[in-house]
PDB file of C-alpha atoms in Angstrom:
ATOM      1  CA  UNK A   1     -20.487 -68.089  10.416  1.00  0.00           C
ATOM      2  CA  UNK A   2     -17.771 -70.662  10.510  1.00  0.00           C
ATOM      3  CA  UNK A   3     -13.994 -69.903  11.334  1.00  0.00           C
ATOM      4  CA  UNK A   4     -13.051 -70.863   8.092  1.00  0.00           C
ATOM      5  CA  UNK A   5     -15.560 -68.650   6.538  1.00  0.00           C
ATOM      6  CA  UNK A   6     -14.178 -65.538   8.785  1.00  0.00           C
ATOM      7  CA  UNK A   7     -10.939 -66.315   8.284  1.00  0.00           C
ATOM      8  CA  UNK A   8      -8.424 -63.564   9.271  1.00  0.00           C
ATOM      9  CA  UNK A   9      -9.386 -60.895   7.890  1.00  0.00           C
ATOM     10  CA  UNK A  10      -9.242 -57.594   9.691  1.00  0.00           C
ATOM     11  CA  UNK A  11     -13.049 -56.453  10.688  1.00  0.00           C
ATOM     12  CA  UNK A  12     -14.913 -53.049  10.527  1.00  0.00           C
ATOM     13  CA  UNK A  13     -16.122 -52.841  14.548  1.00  0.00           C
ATOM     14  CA  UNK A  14     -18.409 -50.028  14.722  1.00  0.00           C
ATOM     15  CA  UNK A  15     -19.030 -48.579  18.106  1.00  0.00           C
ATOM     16  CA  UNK A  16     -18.571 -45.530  20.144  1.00  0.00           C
ATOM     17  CA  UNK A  17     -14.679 -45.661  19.942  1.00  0.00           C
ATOM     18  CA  UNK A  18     -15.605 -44.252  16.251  1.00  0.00           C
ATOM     19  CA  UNK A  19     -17.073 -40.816  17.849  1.00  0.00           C
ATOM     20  CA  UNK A  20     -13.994 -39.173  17.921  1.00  0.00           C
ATOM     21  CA  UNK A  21     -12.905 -39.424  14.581  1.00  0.00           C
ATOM     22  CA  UNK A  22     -16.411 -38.844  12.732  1.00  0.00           C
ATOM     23  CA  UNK A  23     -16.474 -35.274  14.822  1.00  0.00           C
ATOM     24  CA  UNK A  24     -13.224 -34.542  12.932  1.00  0.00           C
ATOM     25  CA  UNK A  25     -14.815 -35.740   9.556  1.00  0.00           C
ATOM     26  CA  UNK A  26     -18.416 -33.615  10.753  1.00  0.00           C
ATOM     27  CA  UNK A  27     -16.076 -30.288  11.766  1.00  0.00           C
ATOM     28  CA  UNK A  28     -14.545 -30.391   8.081  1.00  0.00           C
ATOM     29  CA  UNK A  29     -18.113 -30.871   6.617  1.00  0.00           C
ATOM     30  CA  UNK A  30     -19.640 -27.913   8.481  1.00  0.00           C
ATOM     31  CA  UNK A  31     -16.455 -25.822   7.934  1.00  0.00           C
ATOM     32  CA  UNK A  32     -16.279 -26.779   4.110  1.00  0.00           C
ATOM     33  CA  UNK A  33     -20.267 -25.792   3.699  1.00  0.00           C
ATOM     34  CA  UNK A  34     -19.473 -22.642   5.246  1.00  0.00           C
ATOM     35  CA  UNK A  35     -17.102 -21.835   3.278  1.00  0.00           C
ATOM     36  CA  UNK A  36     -18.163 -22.801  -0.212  1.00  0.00           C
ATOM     37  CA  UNK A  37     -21.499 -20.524   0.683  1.00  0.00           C
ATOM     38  CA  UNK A  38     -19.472 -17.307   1.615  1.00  0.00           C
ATOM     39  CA  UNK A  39     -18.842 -14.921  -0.949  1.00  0.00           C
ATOM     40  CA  UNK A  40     -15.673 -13.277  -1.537  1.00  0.00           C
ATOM     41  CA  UNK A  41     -14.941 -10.272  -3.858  1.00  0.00           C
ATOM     42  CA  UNK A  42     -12.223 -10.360  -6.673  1.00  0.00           C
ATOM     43  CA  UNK A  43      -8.782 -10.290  -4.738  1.00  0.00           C
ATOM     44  CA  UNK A  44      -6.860  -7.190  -4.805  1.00  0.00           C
ATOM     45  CA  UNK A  45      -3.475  -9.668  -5.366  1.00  0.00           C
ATOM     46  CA  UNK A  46       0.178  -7.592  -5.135  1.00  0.00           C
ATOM     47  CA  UNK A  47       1.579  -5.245  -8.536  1.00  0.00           C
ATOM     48  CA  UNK A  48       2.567  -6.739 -11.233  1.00  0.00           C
ATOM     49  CA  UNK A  49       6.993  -6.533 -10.401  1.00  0.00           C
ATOM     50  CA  UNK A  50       6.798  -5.768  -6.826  1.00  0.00           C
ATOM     51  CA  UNK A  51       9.534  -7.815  -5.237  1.00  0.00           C
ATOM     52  CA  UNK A  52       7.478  -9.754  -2.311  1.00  0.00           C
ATOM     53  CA  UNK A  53      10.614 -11.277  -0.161  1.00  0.00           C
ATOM     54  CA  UNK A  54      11.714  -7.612  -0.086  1.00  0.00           C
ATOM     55  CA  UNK A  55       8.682  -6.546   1.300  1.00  0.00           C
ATOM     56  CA  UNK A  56       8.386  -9.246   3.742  1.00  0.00           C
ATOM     57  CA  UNK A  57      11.814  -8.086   4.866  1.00  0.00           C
ATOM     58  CA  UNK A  58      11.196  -4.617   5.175  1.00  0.00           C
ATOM     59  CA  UNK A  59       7.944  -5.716   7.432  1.00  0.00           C
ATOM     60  CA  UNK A  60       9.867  -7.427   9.667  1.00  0.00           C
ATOM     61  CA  UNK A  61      12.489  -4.667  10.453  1.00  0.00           C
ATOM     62  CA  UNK A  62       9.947  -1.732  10.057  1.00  0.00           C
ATOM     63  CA  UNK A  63      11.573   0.074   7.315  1.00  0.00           C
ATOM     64  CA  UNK A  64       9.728   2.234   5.167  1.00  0.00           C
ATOM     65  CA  UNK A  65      10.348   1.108   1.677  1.00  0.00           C
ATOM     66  CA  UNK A  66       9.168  -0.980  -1.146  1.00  0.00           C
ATOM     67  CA  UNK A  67       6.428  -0.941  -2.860  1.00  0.00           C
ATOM     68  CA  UNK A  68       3.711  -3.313  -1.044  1.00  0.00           C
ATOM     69  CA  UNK A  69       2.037  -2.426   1.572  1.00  0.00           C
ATOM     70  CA  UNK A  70       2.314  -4.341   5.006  1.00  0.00           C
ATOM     71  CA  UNK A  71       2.666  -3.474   9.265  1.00  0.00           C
ATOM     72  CA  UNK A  72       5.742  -3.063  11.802  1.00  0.00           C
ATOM     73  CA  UNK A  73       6.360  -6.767  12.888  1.00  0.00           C
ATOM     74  CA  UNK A  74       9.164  -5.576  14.740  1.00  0.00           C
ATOM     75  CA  UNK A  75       8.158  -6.383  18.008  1.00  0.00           C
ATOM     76  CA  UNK A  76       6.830  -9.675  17.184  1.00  0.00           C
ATOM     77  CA  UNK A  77      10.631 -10.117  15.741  1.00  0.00           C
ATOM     78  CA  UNK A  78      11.681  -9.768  19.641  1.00  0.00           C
ATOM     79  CA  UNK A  79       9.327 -11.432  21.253  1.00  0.00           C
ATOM     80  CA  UNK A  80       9.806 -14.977  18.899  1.00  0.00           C
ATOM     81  CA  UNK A  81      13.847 -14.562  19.749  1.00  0.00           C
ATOM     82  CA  UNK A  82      12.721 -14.663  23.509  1.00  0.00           C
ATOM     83  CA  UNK A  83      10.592 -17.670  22.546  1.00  0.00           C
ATOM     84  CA  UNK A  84      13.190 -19.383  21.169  1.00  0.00           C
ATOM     85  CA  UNK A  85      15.549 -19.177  23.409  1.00  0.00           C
ATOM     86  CA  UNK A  86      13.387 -19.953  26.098  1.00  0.00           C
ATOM     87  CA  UNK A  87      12.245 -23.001  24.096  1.00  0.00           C
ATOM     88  CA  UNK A  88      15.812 -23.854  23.311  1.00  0.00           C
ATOM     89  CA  UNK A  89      16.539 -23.483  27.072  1.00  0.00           C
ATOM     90  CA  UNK A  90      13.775 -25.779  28.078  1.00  0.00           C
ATOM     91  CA  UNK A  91      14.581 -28.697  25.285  1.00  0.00           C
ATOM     92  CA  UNK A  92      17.911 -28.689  27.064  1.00  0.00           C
ATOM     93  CA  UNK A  93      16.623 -28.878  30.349  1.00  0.00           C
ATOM     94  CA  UNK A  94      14.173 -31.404  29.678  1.00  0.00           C
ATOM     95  CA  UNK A  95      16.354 -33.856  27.499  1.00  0.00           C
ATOM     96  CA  UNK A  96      19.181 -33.393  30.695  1.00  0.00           C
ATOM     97  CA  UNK A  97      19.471 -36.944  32.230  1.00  0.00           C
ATOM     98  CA  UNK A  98      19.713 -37.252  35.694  1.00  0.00           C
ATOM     99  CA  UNK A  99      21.213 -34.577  38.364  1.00  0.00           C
ATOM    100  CA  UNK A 100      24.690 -35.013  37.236  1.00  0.00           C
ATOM    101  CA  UNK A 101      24.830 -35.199  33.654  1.00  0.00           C
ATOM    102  CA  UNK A 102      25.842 -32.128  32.323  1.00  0.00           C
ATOM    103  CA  UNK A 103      25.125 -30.773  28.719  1.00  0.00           C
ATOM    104  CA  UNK A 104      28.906 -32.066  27.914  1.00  0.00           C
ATOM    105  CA  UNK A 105      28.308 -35.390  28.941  1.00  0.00           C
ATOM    106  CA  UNK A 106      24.909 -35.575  27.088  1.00  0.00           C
ATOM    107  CA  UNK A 107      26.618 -34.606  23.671  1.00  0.00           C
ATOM    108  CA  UNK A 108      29.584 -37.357  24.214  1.00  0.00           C
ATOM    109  CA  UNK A 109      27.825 -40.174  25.346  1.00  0.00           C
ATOM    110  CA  UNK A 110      24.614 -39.570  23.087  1.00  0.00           C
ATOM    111  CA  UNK A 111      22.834 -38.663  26.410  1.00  0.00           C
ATOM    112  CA  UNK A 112      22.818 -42.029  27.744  1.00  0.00           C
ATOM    113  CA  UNK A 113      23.357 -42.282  31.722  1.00  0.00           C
ATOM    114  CA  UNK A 114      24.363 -45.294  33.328  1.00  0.00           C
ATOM    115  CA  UNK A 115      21.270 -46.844  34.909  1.00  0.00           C
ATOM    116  CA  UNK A 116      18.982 -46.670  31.405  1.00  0.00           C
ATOM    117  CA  UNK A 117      21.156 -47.386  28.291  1.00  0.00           C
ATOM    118  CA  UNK A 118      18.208 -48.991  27.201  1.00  0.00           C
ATOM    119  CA  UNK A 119      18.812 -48.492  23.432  1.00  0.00           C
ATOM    120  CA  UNK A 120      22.647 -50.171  23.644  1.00  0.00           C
ATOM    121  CA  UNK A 121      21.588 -52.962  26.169  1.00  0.00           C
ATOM    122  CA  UNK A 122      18.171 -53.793  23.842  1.00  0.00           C
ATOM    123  CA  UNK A 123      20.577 -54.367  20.460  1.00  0.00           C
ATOM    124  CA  UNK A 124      23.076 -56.207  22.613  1.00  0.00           C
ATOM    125  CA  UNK A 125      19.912 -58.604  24.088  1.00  0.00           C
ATOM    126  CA  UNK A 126      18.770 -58.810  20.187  1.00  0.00           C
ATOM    127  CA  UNK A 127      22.200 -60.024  19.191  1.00  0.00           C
ATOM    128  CA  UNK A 128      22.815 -62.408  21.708  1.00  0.00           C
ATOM    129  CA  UNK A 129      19.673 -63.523  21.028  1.00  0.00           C
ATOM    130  CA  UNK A 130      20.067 -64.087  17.522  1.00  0.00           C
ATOM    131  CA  UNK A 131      23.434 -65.382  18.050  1.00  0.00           C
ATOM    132  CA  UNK A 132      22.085 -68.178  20.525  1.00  0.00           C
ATOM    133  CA  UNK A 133      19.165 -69.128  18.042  1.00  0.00           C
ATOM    134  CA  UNK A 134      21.963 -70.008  15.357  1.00  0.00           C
ATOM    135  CA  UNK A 135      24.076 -72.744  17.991  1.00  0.00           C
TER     136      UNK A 135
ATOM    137  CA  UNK B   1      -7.002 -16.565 -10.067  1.00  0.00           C
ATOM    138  CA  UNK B   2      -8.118 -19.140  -7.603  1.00  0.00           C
ATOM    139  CA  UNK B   3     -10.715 -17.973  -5.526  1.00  0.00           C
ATOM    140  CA  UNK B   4     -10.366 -17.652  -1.465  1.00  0.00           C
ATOM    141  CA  UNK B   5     -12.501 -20.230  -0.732  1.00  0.00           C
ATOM    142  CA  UNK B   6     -10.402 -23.122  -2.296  1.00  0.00           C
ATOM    143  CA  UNK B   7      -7.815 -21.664   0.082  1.00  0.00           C
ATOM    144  CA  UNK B   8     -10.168 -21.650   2.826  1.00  0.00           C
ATOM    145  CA  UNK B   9     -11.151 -25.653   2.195  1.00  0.00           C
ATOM    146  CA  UNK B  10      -7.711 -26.780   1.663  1.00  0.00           C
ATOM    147  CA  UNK B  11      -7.017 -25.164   5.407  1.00  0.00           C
ATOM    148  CA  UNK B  12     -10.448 -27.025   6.887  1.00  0.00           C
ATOM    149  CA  UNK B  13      -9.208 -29.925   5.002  1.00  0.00           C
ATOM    150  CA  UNK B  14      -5.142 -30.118   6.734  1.00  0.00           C
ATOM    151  CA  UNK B  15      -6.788 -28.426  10.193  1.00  0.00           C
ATOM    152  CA  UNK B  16      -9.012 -31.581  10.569  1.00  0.00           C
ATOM    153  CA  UNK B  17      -6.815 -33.814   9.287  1.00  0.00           C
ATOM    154  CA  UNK B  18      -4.771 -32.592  12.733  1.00  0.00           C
ATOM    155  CA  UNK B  19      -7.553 -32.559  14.369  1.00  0.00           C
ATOM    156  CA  UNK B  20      -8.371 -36.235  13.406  1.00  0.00           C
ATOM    157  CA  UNK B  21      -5.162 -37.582  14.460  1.00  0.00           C
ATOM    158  CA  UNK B  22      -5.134 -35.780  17.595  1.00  0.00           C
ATOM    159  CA  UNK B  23      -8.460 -37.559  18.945  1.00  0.00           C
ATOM    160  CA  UNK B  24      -7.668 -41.058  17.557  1.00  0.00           C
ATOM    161  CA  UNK B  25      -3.405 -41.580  18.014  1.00  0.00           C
ATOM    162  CA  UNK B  26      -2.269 -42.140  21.269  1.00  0.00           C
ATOM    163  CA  UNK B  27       0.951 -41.771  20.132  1.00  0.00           C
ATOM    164  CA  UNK B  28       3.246 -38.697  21.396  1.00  0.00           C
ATOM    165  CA  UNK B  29       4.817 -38.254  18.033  1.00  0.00           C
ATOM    166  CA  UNK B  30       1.948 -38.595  16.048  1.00  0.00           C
ATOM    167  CA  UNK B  31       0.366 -35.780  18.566  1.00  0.00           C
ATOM    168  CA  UNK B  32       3.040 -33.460  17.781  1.00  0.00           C
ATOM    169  CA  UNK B  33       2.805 -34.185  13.795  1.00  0.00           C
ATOM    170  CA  UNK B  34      -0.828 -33.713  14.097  1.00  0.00           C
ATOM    171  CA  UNK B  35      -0.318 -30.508  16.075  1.00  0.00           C
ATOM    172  CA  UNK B  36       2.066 -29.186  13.183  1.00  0.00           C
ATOM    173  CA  UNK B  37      -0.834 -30.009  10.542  1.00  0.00           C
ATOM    174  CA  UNK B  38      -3.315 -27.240  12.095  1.00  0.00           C
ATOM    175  CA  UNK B  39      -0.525 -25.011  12.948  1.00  0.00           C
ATOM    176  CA  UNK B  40       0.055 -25.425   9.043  1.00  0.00           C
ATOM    177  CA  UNK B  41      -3.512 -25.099   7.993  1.00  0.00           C
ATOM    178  CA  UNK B  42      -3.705 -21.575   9.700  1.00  0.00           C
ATOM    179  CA  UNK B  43      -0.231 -20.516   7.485  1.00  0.00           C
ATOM    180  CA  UNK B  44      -2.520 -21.494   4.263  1.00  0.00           C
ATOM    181  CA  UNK B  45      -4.807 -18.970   4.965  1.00  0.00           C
ATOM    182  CA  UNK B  46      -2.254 -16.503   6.409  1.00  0.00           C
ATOM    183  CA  UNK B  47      -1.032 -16.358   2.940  1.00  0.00           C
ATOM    184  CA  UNK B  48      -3.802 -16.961   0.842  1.00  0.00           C
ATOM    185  CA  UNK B  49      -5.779 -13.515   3.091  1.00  0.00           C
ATOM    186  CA  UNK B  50      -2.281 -11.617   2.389  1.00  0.00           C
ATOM    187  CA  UNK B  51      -2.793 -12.257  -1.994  1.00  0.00           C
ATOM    188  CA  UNK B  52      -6.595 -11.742  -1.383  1.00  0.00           C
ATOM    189  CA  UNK B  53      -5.999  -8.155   0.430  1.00  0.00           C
ATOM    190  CA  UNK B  54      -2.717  -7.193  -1.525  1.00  0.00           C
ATOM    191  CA  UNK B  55      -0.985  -7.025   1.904  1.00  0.00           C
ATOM    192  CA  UNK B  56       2.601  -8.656   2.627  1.00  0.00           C
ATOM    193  CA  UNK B  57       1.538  -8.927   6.500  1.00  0.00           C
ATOM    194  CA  UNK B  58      -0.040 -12.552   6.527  1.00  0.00           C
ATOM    195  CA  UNK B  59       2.869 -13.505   5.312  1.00  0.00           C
ATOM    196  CA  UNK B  60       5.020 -12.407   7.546  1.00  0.00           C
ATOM    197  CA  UNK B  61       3.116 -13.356  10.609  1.00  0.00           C
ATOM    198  CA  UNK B  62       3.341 -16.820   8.899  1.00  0.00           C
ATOM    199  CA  UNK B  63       6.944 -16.676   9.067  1.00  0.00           C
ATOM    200  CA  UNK B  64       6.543 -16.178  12.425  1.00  0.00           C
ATOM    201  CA  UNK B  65       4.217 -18.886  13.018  1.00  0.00           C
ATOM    202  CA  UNK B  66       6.733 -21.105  11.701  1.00  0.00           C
ATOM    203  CA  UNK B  67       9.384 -20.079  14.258  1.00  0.00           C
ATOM    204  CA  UNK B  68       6.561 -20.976  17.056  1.00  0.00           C
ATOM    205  CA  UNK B  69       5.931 -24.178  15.758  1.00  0.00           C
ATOM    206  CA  UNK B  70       9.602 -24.951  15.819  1.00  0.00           C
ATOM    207  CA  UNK B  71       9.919 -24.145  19.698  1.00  0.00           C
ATOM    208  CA  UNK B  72       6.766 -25.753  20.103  1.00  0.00           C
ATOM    209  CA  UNK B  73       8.405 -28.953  18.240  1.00  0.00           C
ATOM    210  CA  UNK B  74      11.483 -28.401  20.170  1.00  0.00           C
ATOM    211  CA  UNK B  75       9.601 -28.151  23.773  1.00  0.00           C
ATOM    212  CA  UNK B  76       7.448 -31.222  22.901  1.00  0.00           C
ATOM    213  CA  UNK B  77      10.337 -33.322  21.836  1.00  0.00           C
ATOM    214  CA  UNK B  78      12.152 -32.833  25.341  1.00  0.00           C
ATOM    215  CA  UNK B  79       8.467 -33.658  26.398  1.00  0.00           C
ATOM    216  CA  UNK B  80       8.432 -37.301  24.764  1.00  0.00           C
ATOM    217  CA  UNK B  81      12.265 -37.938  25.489  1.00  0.00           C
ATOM    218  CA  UNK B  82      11.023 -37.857  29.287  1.00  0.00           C
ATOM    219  CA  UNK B  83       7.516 -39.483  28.917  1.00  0.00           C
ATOM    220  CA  UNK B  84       9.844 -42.254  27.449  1.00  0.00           C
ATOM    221  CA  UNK B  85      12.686 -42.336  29.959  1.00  0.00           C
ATOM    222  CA  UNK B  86       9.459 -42.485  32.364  1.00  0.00           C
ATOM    223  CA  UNK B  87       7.656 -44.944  30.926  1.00  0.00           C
ATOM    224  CA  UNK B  88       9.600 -46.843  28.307  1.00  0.00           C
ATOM    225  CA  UNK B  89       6.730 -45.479  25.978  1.00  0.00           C
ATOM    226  CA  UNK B  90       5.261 -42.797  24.191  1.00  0.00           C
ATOM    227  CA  UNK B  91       1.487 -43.388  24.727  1.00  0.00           C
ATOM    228  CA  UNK B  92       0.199 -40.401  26.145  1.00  0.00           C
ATOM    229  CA  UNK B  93      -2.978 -42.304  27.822  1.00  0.00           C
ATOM    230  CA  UNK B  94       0.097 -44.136  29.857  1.00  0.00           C
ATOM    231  CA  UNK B  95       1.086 -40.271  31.636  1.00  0.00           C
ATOM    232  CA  UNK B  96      -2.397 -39.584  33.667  1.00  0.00           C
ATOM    233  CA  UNK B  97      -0.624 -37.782  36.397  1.00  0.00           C
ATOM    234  CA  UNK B  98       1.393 -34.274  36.266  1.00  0.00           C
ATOM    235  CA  UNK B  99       4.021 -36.021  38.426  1.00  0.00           C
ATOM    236  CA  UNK B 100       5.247 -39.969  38.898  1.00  0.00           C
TER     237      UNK B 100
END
């Protein structure tokens, strides 16, 4: 085939780099067989009027009201605000730049420490670039 | 009524969607999306198992799953901004060690 025939066009290459992403495409076909063969009785669904964000809110704080049914998730509520925080804790932590910066510094100078203002000094490259390419 | 197993195929569906991106990207953002995906598959059939039993607790715990995936999301962010102070990059195939 000549260049010209080829042209540019972008090409299919099949190999093994493919395997990855057929196994995903496989896993859904096995998973959607599976399911499409399982049989399910007629869902019991909630009453007709019952007030579902109530209920979700009475879960969550263990009272005993309303009219759907549902479990305690009140421990579940304490252990996710210890999550949180911990992951809030850790975001901080890892976003800190260097040993000195301190949380204030990172919110008034966009977190940007002296060595690695990569982001300002790229734009400033870009326009003197650009400004260079018009003399 | 739709059925559970529509439910159940729209999950597969999103869950290997994730899992599809997460074997072929190499990007660290496109990780995390694809990571959010399959956390959202399994809150489809949270909530489609809490209509099918007539029970308000898959929903909940989906609630909860979505608080997760925000600290995961928050964690993993703080992840990339140092893979890419690191590495002026966020390929993950770049990061082969546990320290640099």
């Amino acid at each position: 085939m000549s260049d010209a025939d080829s042209g540019s066009r972008p090409r299919l290459k099949l190999g093994g780099h493919l395997a990855p992403g057929l196994a995903a495409v496989a896993l859904f076909g096995v998973l959607a067989l599976v399911f499409l063969r399982a049989s399910f009785g007629e869902a019991a669904g909630f009453e007709q009027g019952a007030s579902i964000t109530a209920a979700i809110g009475y879960a969550m704080f263990d009272i005993d009201a309303g009219a759907v049914p549902g479990e305690s998730m009140l421990v579940a509520f304490e252990i996710i605000d210890l999550v949180l925080v911990a992951a809030l804790a850790g975001a901080v932590m890892l976003a800190r730049t260097g040993a000195g910066a301190s949380v204030v510094t990172a919110l008034t100078d966009g977190g940007r420490d002296s060595e690695s203002a990569t982001i300002a000094d790229s734009v400033r490259e870009l326009r003197d670039t650009l400004r260079g390419g018009e003399e | 009524m739709v059925p559970p197993q529509y439910y159940l195929v729209l999950a597969a569906a999103v869950f290997c969607i994730g899992v599809f991106g997460l074997l072929t990207r190499k990007n660290a953002l496109l990780f995390l999306m694809s990571v959010e995906l399959m956390l959202n598959a399994a809150n489809i059939n949270l909530v489609a198992f809490s209509y099918y039993w007539g029970n308000v607790t898959g929903q909940t715990f989906g609630l909860f799953t979505m608080a997760l995936a925000a600290a995961e999301v928050a964690v993993g962010i703080g992840i990339i901004l140092v893979l890419y102070r690191n590495f002026k990059d966020v390929d993950v195939t770049e990061a082969a060690t546990m320290r640099w």
